[in-house]
Amino acid sequence: MAEASRTLLFCNGTLKQGHQNHFLMQDLIRKKDANFLGPYVTHQSHPLVIGPHGIPYLINHPGCGHRVKGELYPVSAQGLVRVDELEGTSIGHYERLPIQVCEEGKDSVLVAAQGYFAHRSFGEKLWERKGKVGLAEFGDKEGKEDGAPGSGSILHDIASFITSDD
């Protein structure tokens, strides 16, 4: 498949190397539906917070938070369908949106990519619930909680989290 027909995907959470959902990126690489380009960082700052069950959420609120570190992968249309499914884009968990990134250490060369953001129905509320304090990188110590939703629905757990007082 020609490189031009691939979508550049910025991965900043559990899809990154060493994290629980990287198995999918590895499978896509094995099937030649993706390849790893290297470490990249967002051009603008964005909030990155940890929500229920240790799940990271990039919030579509440019200018707040930090420049977020992640990895860049060109992904085929077939591969993108699989990643969208994992990220729950059809149920309103994440939404895939445009984002500008640059290779770490090369800030002058911007790359148009897409990334997964917390769905607009709860992203801003989650950022507020987290005290408008975020991370620059989803790393080894984040996301170690059980990823299984307590209620059977991650969206229900998010709604409960953002409306709770504790």
Short mmCIF file of N, CA and C in Angstrom, two decimals:
data_model
loop_
_atom_site.label_atom_id
_atom_site.label_comp_id
_atom_site.label_asym_id
_atom_site.label_seq_id
_atom_site.Cartn_x
_atom_site.Cartn_y
_atom_site.Cartn_z
N MET A 1 0.85 -1.18 0.00
CA MET A 1 0.00 0.00 0.00
C MET A 1 0.89 1.24 0.00
N ALA A 2 0.55 2.19 -0.79
CA ALA A 2 1.36 3.40 -0.92
C ALA A 2 1.33 4.22 0.36
N GLU A 3 2.45 4.77 0.71
CA GLU A 3 2.58 5.58 1.93
C GLU A 3 1.63 6.77 1.90
N ALA A 4 1.36 7.35 0.72
CA ALA A 4 0.50 8.52 0.61
C ALA A 4 -0.93 8.23 1.06
N SER A 5 -1.37 6.99 1.00
CA SER A 5 -2.74 6.66 1.37
C SER A 5 -2.87 6.35 2.86
N ARG A 6 -1.83 6.58 3.61
CA ARG A 6 -1.86 6.29 5.04
C ARG A 6 -2.13 7.56 5.85
N THR A 7 -2.73 7.36 7.00
CA THR A 7 -3.00 8.44 7.94
C THR A 7 -1.90 8.44 8.99
N LEU A 8 -1.33 9.61 9.24
CA LEU A 8 -0.34 9.72 10.30
C LEU A 8 -1.08 9.78 11.63
N LEU A 9 -0.81 8.81 12.49
CA LEU A 9 -1.52 8.69 13.75
C LEU A 9 -0.57 8.96 14.91
N PHE A 10 -0.93 9.96 15.71
CA PHE A 10 -0.16 10.33 16.90
C PHE A 10 -0.73 9.55 18.09
N CYS A 11 0.10 8.70 18.67
CA CYS A 11 -0.32 7.86 19.81
C CYS A 11 0.37 8.37 21.07
N ASN A 12 -0.42 8.73 22.08
CA ASN A 12 0.15 9.32 23.28
C ASN A 12 -0.21 8.59 24.55
N GLY A 13 -0.90 7.46 24.44
CA GLY A 13 -1.35 6.75 25.64
C GLY A 13 -1.04 5.27 25.58
N THR A 14 -2.08 4.46 25.73
CA THR A 14 -1.89 3.02 25.84
C THR A 14 -1.48 2.34 24.55
N LEU A 15 -1.51 3.05 23.42
CA LEU A 15 -1.04 2.47 22.15
C LEU A 15 0.48 2.57 22.02
N LYS A 16 1.12 3.36 22.89
CA LYS A 16 2.58 3.53 22.81
C LYS A 16 3.32 2.26 23.20
N GLN A 17 4.56 2.18 22.75
CA GLN A 17 5.42 1.07 23.12
C GLN A 17 5.49 0.93 24.64
N GLY A 18 5.38 -0.31 25.10
CA GLY A 18 5.48 -0.59 26.52
C GLY A 18 4.17 -0.47 27.29
N HIS A 19 3.07 -0.16 26.59
CA HIS A 19 1.78 0.00 27.25
C HIS A 19 0.79 -1.06 26.78
N GLN A 20 -0.30 -1.17 27.53
CA GLN A 20 -1.21 -2.32 27.40
C GLN A 20 -1.86 -2.51 26.04
N ASN A 21 -2.06 -1.48 25.25
CA ASN A 21 -2.70 -1.66 23.95
C ASN A 21 -1.73 -1.59 22.78
N HIS A 22 -0.44 -1.58 23.08
CA HIS A 22 0.54 -1.54 21.99
C HIS A 22 0.51 -2.82 21.14
N PHE A 23 -0.06 -3.89 21.69
CA PHE A 23 -0.19 -5.13 20.92
C PHE A 23 -0.86 -4.87 19.57
N LEU A 24 -1.81 -3.94 19.54
CA LEU A 24 -2.51 -3.65 18.29
C LEU A 24 -1.56 -3.01 17.28
N MET A 25 -0.75 -2.05 17.73
CA MET A 25 0.20 -1.42 16.81
C MET A 25 1.21 -2.46 16.31
N GLN A 26 1.64 -3.35 17.20
CA GLN A 26 2.57 -4.41 16.79
C GLN A 26 1.95 -5.30 15.72
N ASP A 27 0.67 -5.65 15.90
CA ASP A 27 -0.02 -6.48 14.91
C ASP A 27 -0.14 -5.74 13.58
N LEU A 28 -0.47 -4.45 13.63
CA LEU A 28 -0.58 -3.67 12.40
C LEU A 28 0.77 -3.58 11.69
N ILE A 29 1.84 -3.45 12.45
CA ILE A 29 3.19 -3.41 11.86
C ILE A 29 3.51 -4.75 11.20
N ARG A 30 3.19 -5.85 11.90
CA ARG A 30 3.43 -7.19 11.34
C ARG A 30 2.68 -7.39 10.02
N LYS A 31 1.48 -6.85 9.95
CA LYS A 31 0.64 -7.01 8.75
C LYS A 31 0.88 -5.91 7.71
N LYS A 32 1.88 -5.08 7.98
CA LYS A 32 2.27 -3.98 7.08
C LYS A 32 1.16 -2.94 6.92
N ASP A 33 0.33 -2.80 7.96
CA ASP A 33 -0.71 -1.78 7.99
C ASP A 33 -0.27 -0.55 8.78
N ALA A 34 0.95 -0.58 9.31
CA ALA A 34 1.50 0.57 10.04
C ALA A 34 3.01 0.39 10.13
N ASN A 35 3.68 1.49 10.44
CA ASN A 35 5.09 1.41 10.80
C ASN A 35 5.39 2.56 11.77
N PHE A 36 6.42 2.35 12.56
CA PHE A 36 6.81 3.29 13.61
C PHE A 36 7.76 4.33 13.03
N LEU A 37 7.42 5.63 13.19
CA LEU A 37 8.30 6.70 12.70
C LEU A 37 9.20 7.25 13.80
N GLY A 38 8.76 7.16 15.05
CA GLY A 38 9.60 7.65 16.14
C GLY A 38 8.84 8.50 17.13
N PRO A 39 9.58 9.05 18.10
CA PRO A 39 8.96 9.91 19.11
C PRO A 39 8.64 11.29 18.54
N TYR A 40 7.44 11.75 18.83
CA TYR A 40 6.97 13.07 18.39
C TYR A 40 6.34 13.77 19.59
N VAL A 41 6.13 15.05 19.45
CA VAL A 41 5.51 15.86 20.51
C VAL A 41 4.51 16.81 19.86
N THR A 42 3.45 17.14 20.58
CA THR A 42 2.47 18.06 20.02
C THR A 42 3.10 19.44 19.83
N HIS A 43 2.72 20.12 18.77
CA HIS A 43 3.22 21.46 18.51
C HIS A 43 2.67 22.44 19.56
N GLN A 44 1.39 22.33 19.85
CA GLN A 44 0.77 23.16 20.88
C GLN A 44 0.59 22.33 22.15
N SER A 45 0.46 23.02 23.26
CA SER A 45 0.15 22.30 24.50
C SER A 45 -1.30 21.84 24.47
N HIS A 46 -1.55 20.72 25.12
CA HIS A 46 -2.88 20.14 25.27
C HIS A 46 -2.94 19.48 26.64
N PRO A 47 -4.11 19.47 27.27
CA PRO A 47 -4.23 18.72 28.52
C PRO A 47 -4.17 17.21 28.25
N LEU A 48 -3.44 16.51 29.07
CA LEU A 48 -3.41 15.05 29.08
C LEU A 48 -3.67 14.63 30.51
N VAL A 49 -4.77 13.94 30.74
CA VAL A 49 -5.14 13.55 32.10
C VAL A 49 -5.39 12.06 32.17
N ILE A 50 -5.33 11.54 33.38
CA ILE A 50 -5.64 10.14 33.63
C ILE A 50 -7.05 10.08 34.21
N GLY A 51 -7.92 9.34 33.56
CA GLY A 51 -9.30 9.21 34.00
C GLY A 51 -9.51 7.91 34.76
N PRO A 52 -10.76 7.50 34.90
CA PRO A 52 -11.07 6.25 35.60
C PRO A 52 -10.31 5.08 34.99
N HIS A 53 -9.91 4.15 35.85
CA HIS A 53 -9.23 2.92 35.46
C HIS A 53 -7.84 3.16 34.87
N GLY A 54 -7.26 4.34 35.15
CA GLY A 54 -5.91 4.64 34.67
C GLY A 54 -5.82 4.90 33.18
N ILE A 55 -6.94 5.24 32.56
CA ILE A 55 -6.97 5.47 31.12
C ILE A 55 -6.60 6.92 30.81
N PRO A 56 -5.63 7.13 29.89
CA PRO A 56 -5.24 8.50 29.54
C PRO A 56 -6.19 9.14 28.53
N TYR A 57 -6.38 10.44 28.70
CA TYR A 57 -7.23 11.21 27.78
C TYR A 57 -6.53 12.49 27.39
N LEU A 58 -6.34 12.67 26.10
CA LEU A 58 -5.89 13.94 25.55
C LEU A 58 -7.15 14.78 25.36
N ILE A 59 -7.12 16.02 25.86
CA ILE A 59 -8.30 16.88 25.80
C ILE A 59 -8.10 17.90 24.68
N ASN A 60 -9.12 18.09 23.87
CA ASN A 60 -9.03 19.03 22.75
C ASN A 60 -9.24 20.46 23.26
N HIS A 61 -8.22 20.94 23.93
CA HIS A 61 -8.23 22.30 24.49
C HIS A 61 -6.82 22.87 24.29
N PRO A 62 -6.46 23.17 23.01
CA PRO A 62 -5.11 23.66 22.72
C PRO A 62 -4.77 24.91 23.52
N GLY A 63 -3.53 24.99 23.93
CA GLY A 63 -3.06 26.15 24.69
C GLY A 63 -3.07 25.91 26.19
N CYS A 64 -3.66 24.81 26.63
CA CYS A 64 -3.66 24.44 28.05
C CYS A 64 -2.82 23.18 28.22
N GLY A 65 -2.39 22.95 29.43
CA GLY A 65 -1.63 21.73 29.68
C GLY A 65 -0.19 21.85 29.22
N HIS A 66 0.31 20.81 28.61
CA HIS A 66 1.71 20.71 28.19
C HIS A 66 1.80 20.27 26.73
N ARG A 67 2.96 20.42 26.16
CA ARG A 67 3.24 19.76 24.89
C ARG A 67 3.36 18.28 25.23
N VAL A 68 2.58 17.46 24.58
CA VAL A 68 2.45 16.05 24.95
C VAL A 68 3.35 15.18 24.08
N LYS A 69 4.08 14.29 24.73
CA LYS A 69 4.96 13.35 24.02
C LYS A 69 4.19 12.11 23.60
N GLY A 70 4.55 11.60 22.44
CA GLY A 70 3.93 10.39 21.94
C GLY A 70 4.75 9.78 20.82
N GLU A 71 4.11 8.94 20.03
CA GLU A 71 4.76 8.25 18.92
C GLU A 71 3.93 8.45 17.65
N LEU A 72 4.60 8.45 16.51
CA LEU A 72 3.90 8.66 15.24
C LEU A 72 3.99 7.41 14.37
N TYR A 73 2.83 7.04 13.81
CA TYR A 73 2.71 5.86 12.96
C TYR A 73 1.90 6.20 11.71
N PRO A 74 2.42 5.93 10.52
CA PRO A 74 1.56 5.96 9.34
C PRO A 74 0.72 4.67 9.36
N VAL A 75 -0.60 4.80 9.26
CA VAL A 75 -1.50 3.66 9.40
C VAL A 75 -2.41 3.58 8.17
N SER A 76 -2.57 2.38 7.64
CA SER A 76 -3.45 2.16 6.49
C SER A 76 -4.91 2.37 6.89
N ALA A 77 -5.77 2.48 5.90
CA ALA A 77 -7.21 2.62 6.16
C ALA A 77 -7.74 1.41 6.93
N GLN A 78 -7.29 0.21 6.57
CA GLN A 78 -7.70 -1.01 7.28
C GLN A 78 -7.23 -0.96 8.74
N GLY A 79 -6.01 -0.53 8.94
CA GLY A 79 -5.48 -0.44 10.30
C GLY A 79 -6.22 0.59 11.13
N LEU A 80 -6.57 1.70 10.50
CA LEU A 80 -7.29 2.77 11.20
C LEU A 80 -8.65 2.30 11.70
N VAL A 81 -9.31 1.46 10.93
CA VAL A 81 -10.60 0.90 11.36
C VAL A 81 -10.40 0.11 12.66
N ARG A 82 -9.34 -0.65 12.73
CA ARG A 82 -9.08 -1.46 13.93
C ARG A 82 -8.74 -0.58 15.14
N VAL A 83 -7.96 0.48 14.92
CA VAL A 83 -7.61 1.37 16.03
C VAL A 83 -8.85 2.14 16.49
N ASP A 84 -9.65 2.63 15.54
CA ASP A 84 -10.89 3.32 15.89
C ASP A 84 -11.79 2.42 16.74
N GLU A 85 -11.86 1.16 16.38
CA GLU A 85 -12.68 0.21 17.14
C GLU A 85 -12.16 0.07 18.57
N LEU A 86 -10.85 -0.11 18.70
CA LEU A 86 -10.25 -0.24 20.04
C LEU A 86 -10.50 1.02 20.87
N GLU A 87 -10.40 2.18 20.24
CA GLU A 87 -10.55 3.44 20.96
C GLU A 87 -12.01 3.85 21.19
N GLY A 88 -12.94 3.09 20.66
CA GLY A 88 -14.36 3.34 20.92
C GLY A 88 -14.90 4.60 20.27
N THR A 89 -14.41 4.92 19.07
CA THR A 89 -14.89 6.14 18.42
C THR A 89 -16.38 6.05 18.07
N SER A 90 -16.89 4.87 17.80
CA SER A 90 -18.30 4.73 17.42
C SER A 90 -19.25 4.85 18.61
N ILE A 91 -18.73 4.71 19.83
CA ILE A 91 -19.59 4.80 21.02
C ILE A 91 -19.38 6.09 21.81
N GLY A 92 -18.51 6.97 21.31
CA GLY A 92 -18.30 8.25 21.99
C GLY A 92 -17.29 8.22 23.11
N HIS A 93 -16.34 7.28 23.06
CA HIS A 93 -15.28 7.24 24.07
C HIS A 93 -14.17 8.21 23.69
N TYR A 94 -13.62 8.01 22.52
CA TYR A 94 -12.62 8.92 21.95
C TYR A 94 -13.14 9.41 20.61
N GLU A 95 -12.53 10.50 20.13
CA GLU A 95 -12.75 10.92 18.75
C GLU A 95 -11.39 11.23 18.14
N ARG A 96 -11.25 10.85 16.88
CA ARG A 96 -9.99 11.07 16.16
C ARG A 96 -10.06 12.42 15.48
N LEU A 97 -9.12 13.30 15.83
CA LEU A 97 -9.13 14.67 15.33
C LEU A 97 -7.74 15.07 14.83
N PRO A 98 -7.68 16.10 13.98
CA PRO A 98 -6.38 16.59 13.51
C PRO A 98 -5.56 17.18 14.66
N ILE A 99 -4.25 17.00 14.56
CA ILE A 99 -3.32 17.57 15.53
C ILE A 99 -1.97 17.78 14.84
N GLN A 100 -1.32 18.88 15.15
CA GLN A 100 0.01 19.12 14.59
C GLN A 100 1.05 18.65 15.59
N VAL A 101 2.02 17.91 15.08
CA VAL A 101 3.10 17.38 15.90
C VAL A 101 4.43 17.67 15.23
N CYS A 102 5.50 17.50 15.98
CA CYS A 102 6.84 17.62 15.40
C CYS A 102 7.72 16.56 16.05
N GLU A 103 8.72 16.17 15.30
CA GLU A 103 9.67 15.19 15.80
C GLU A 103 10.37 15.80 17.00
N GLU A 104 10.57 14.99 18.04
CA GLU A 104 11.24 15.52 19.22
C GLU A 104 12.58 16.12 18.84
N GLY A 105 12.81 17.36 19.27
CA GLY A 105 14.06 18.05 18.99
C GLY A 105 14.08 18.79 17.66
N LYS A 106 13.00 18.70 16.89
CA LYS A 106 12.93 19.37 15.57
C LYS A 106 11.64 20.18 15.50
N ASP A 107 11.53 21.18 16.34
CA ASP A 107 10.30 21.96 16.46
C ASP A 107 9.93 22.75 15.21
N SER A 108 10.87 22.97 14.32
CA SER A 108 10.59 23.82 13.16
C SER A 108 9.85 23.08 12.04
N VAL A 109 9.77 21.75 12.10
CA VAL A 109 9.12 20.97 11.06
C VAL A 109 7.81 20.40 11.61
N LEU A 110 6.69 21.02 11.22
CA LEU A 110 5.38 20.56 11.69
C LEU A 110 4.84 19.47 10.79
N VAL A 111 4.16 18.52 11.40
CA VAL A 111 3.57 17.39 10.69
C VAL A 111 2.09 17.35 11.04
N ALA A 112 1.24 17.28 10.01
CA ALA A 112 -0.20 17.15 10.23
C ALA A 112 -0.52 15.68 10.47
N ALA A 113 -1.10 15.40 11.62
CA ALA A 113 -1.44 14.03 12.00
C ALA A 113 -2.86 14.01 12.55
N GLN A 114 -3.24 12.86 13.05
CA GLN A 114 -4.50 12.72 13.77
C GLN A 114 -4.20 12.04 15.09
N GLY A 115 -5.00 12.37 16.09
CA GLY A 115 -4.83 11.77 17.40
C GLY A 115 -6.17 11.50 18.03
N TYR A 116 -6.15 10.69 19.07
CA TYR A 116 -7.39 10.35 19.78
C TYR A 116 -7.55 11.25 20.98
N PHE A 117 -8.66 11.96 21.01
CA PHE A 117 -9.00 12.88 22.08
C PHE A 117 -10.21 12.34 22.84
N ALA A 118 -10.28 12.69 24.12
CA ALA A 118 -11.49 12.39 24.88
C ALA A 118 -12.67 12.96 24.11
N HIS A 119 -13.76 12.24 24.03
CA HIS A 119 -14.92 12.71 23.28
C HIS A 119 -15.40 14.05 23.82
N ARG A 120 -15.85 14.90 22.93
CA ARG A 120 -16.28 16.25 23.29
C ARG A 120 -17.39 16.27 24.33
N SER A 121 -18.13 15.17 24.47
CA SER A 121 -19.23 15.14 25.43
C SER A 121 -18.74 15.14 26.88
N PHE A 122 -17.46 14.78 27.11
CA PHE A 122 -16.96 14.77 28.47
C PHE A 122 -15.54 15.30 28.64
N GLY A 123 -14.82 15.55 27.56
CA GLY A 123 -13.41 15.95 27.65
C GLY A 123 -13.15 17.16 28.51
N GLU A 124 -13.85 18.24 28.26
CA GLU A 124 -13.66 19.47 29.02
C GLU A 124 -14.01 19.27 30.50
N LYS A 125 -15.08 18.53 30.77
CA LYS A 125 -15.49 18.26 32.15
C LYS A 125 -14.44 17.42 32.88
N LEU A 126 -13.84 16.48 32.15
CA LEU A 126 -12.79 15.66 32.76
C LEU A 126 -11.58 16.51 33.11
N TRP A 127 -11.20 17.42 32.24
CA TRP A 127 -10.09 18.35 32.48
C TRP A 127 -10.38 19.19 33.73
N GLU A 128 -11.59 19.69 33.84
CA GLU A 128 -11.97 20.47 35.02
C GLU A 128 -11.96 19.61 36.28
N ARG A 129 -12.48 18.40 36.18
CA ARG A 129 -12.53 17.47 37.34
C ARG A 129 -11.13 17.14 37.84
N LYS A 130 -10.18 17.12 36.94
CA LYS A 130 -8.79 16.82 37.31
C LYS A 130 -8.06 18.08 37.80
N GLY A 131 -8.81 19.15 38.03
CA GLY A 131 -8.22 20.38 38.56
C GLY A 131 -7.41 21.15 37.54
N LYS A 132 -7.65 20.88 36.26
CA LYS A 132 -6.91 21.51 35.16
C LYS A 132 -5.40 21.32 35.32
N VAL A 133 -5.04 20.14 35.81
CA VAL A 133 -3.64 19.74 35.95
C VAL A 133 -3.45 18.49 35.10
N GLY A 134 -2.47 18.53 34.22
CA GLY A 134 -2.25 17.40 33.34
C GLY A 134 -0.80 16.98 33.28
N LEU A 135 -0.54 16.04 32.40
CA LEU A 135 0.79 15.46 32.22
C LEU A 135 1.37 15.87 30.88
N ALA A 136 2.68 15.76 30.76
CA ALA A 136 3.34 15.96 29.47
C ALA A 136 3.51 14.62 28.75
N GLU A 137 3.40 13.54 29.52
CA GLU A 137 3.60 12.22 28.92
C GLU A 137 2.92 11.16 29.75
N PHE A 138 2.27 10.22 29.08
CA PHE A 138 1.73 9.03 29.71
C PHE A 138 2.90 8.06 29.80
N GLY A 139 3.37 7.83 31.02
CA GLY A 139 4.60 7.05 31.19
C GLY A 139 4.39 5.75 31.94
N ASP A 140 5.50 5.23 32.47
CA ASP A 140 5.50 3.93 33.13
C ASP A 140 4.67 3.88 34.40
N LYS A 141 4.62 4.99 35.14
CA LYS A 141 3.90 4.94 36.42
C LYS A 141 2.41 5.24 36.27
N GLU A 142 1.99 5.80 35.15
CA GLU A 142 0.58 6.09 34.93
C GLU A 142 -0.11 4.87 34.33
N GLY A 143 -1.39 4.80 34.56
CA GLY A 143 -2.20 3.77 33.91
C GLY A 143 -2.00 2.37 34.43
N LYS A 144 -1.56 2.22 35.67
CA LYS A 144 -1.34 0.88 36.20
C LYS A 144 -2.58 0.28 36.85
N GLU A 145 -3.67 1.06 36.92
CA GLU A 145 -4.90 0.52 37.47
C GLU A 145 -5.51 -0.47 36.49
N ASP A 146 -6.42 -1.28 37.00
CA ASP A 146 -7.17 -2.21 36.16
C ASP A 146 -7.95 -1.42 35.12
N GLY A 147 -7.81 -1.76 33.86
CA GLY A 147 -8.50 -1.05 32.81
C GLY A 147 -9.95 -1.44 32.62
N ALA A 148 -10.45 -2.42 33.38
CA ALA A 148 -11.82 -2.88 33.19
C ALA A 148 -12.81 -1.94 33.87
N PRO A 149 -13.82 -1.51 33.16
CA PRO A 149 -14.82 -0.63 33.76
C PRO A 149 -15.53 -1.30 34.92
N GLY A 150 -15.77 -0.55 35.99
CA GLY A 150 -16.44 -1.09 37.16
C GLY A 150 -17.91 -1.38 36.91
N SER A 151 -18.57 -0.57 36.10
CA SER A 151 -20.01 -0.73 35.90
C SER A 151 -20.33 -1.53 34.64
N GLY A 152 -19.33 -1.89 33.89
CA GLY A 152 -19.57 -2.56 32.61
C GLY A 152 -19.60 -1.58 31.47
N SER A 153 -19.56 -0.27 31.75
CA SER A 153 -19.56 0.75 30.71
C SER A 153 -18.57 1.85 31.08
N ILE A 154 -17.54 2.01 30.28
CA ILE A 154 -16.54 3.05 30.55
C ILE A 154 -17.18 4.43 30.51
N LEU A 155 -18.14 4.64 29.61
CA LEU A 155 -18.78 5.95 29.53
C LEU A 155 -19.58 6.25 30.80
N HIS A 156 -20.21 5.23 31.38
CA HIS A 156 -20.92 5.42 32.65
C HIS A 156 -19.93 5.76 33.76
N ASP A 157 -18.81 5.06 33.78
CA ASP A 157 -17.78 5.32 34.80
C ASP A 157 -17.21 6.73 34.66
N ILE A 158 -17.02 7.20 33.45
CA ILE A 158 -16.53 8.57 33.23
C ILE A 158 -17.56 9.58 33.74
N ALA A 159 -18.83 9.35 33.38
CA ALA A 159 -19.89 10.26 33.83
C ALA A 159 -19.96 10.30 35.36
N SER A 160 -19.84 9.16 36.00
CA SER A 160 -19.84 9.10 37.47
C SER A 160 -18.64 9.83 38.04
N PHE A 161 -17.49 9.66 37.42
CA PHE A 161 -16.26 10.30 37.90
C PHE A 161 -16.33 11.81 37.81
N ILE A 162 -16.79 12.34 36.69
CA ILE A 162 -16.78 13.79 36.52
C ILE A 162 -17.87 14.49 37.33
N THR A 163 -18.87 13.73 37.79
CA THR A 163 -19.92 14.34 38.60
C THR A 163 -19.76 14.08 40.09
N SER A 164 -18.79 13.24 40.47
CA SER A 164 -18.60 12.95 41.90
C SER A 164 -17.88 14.09 42.60
N ASP A 165 -18.04 14.14 43.90
CA ASP A 165 -17.43 15.21 44.71
C ASP A 165 -16.08 14.82 45.31
N ASP A 166 -15.71 13.56 45.28
CA ASP A 166 -14.45 13.14 45.91
C ASP A 166 -13.29 13.19 44.98
#
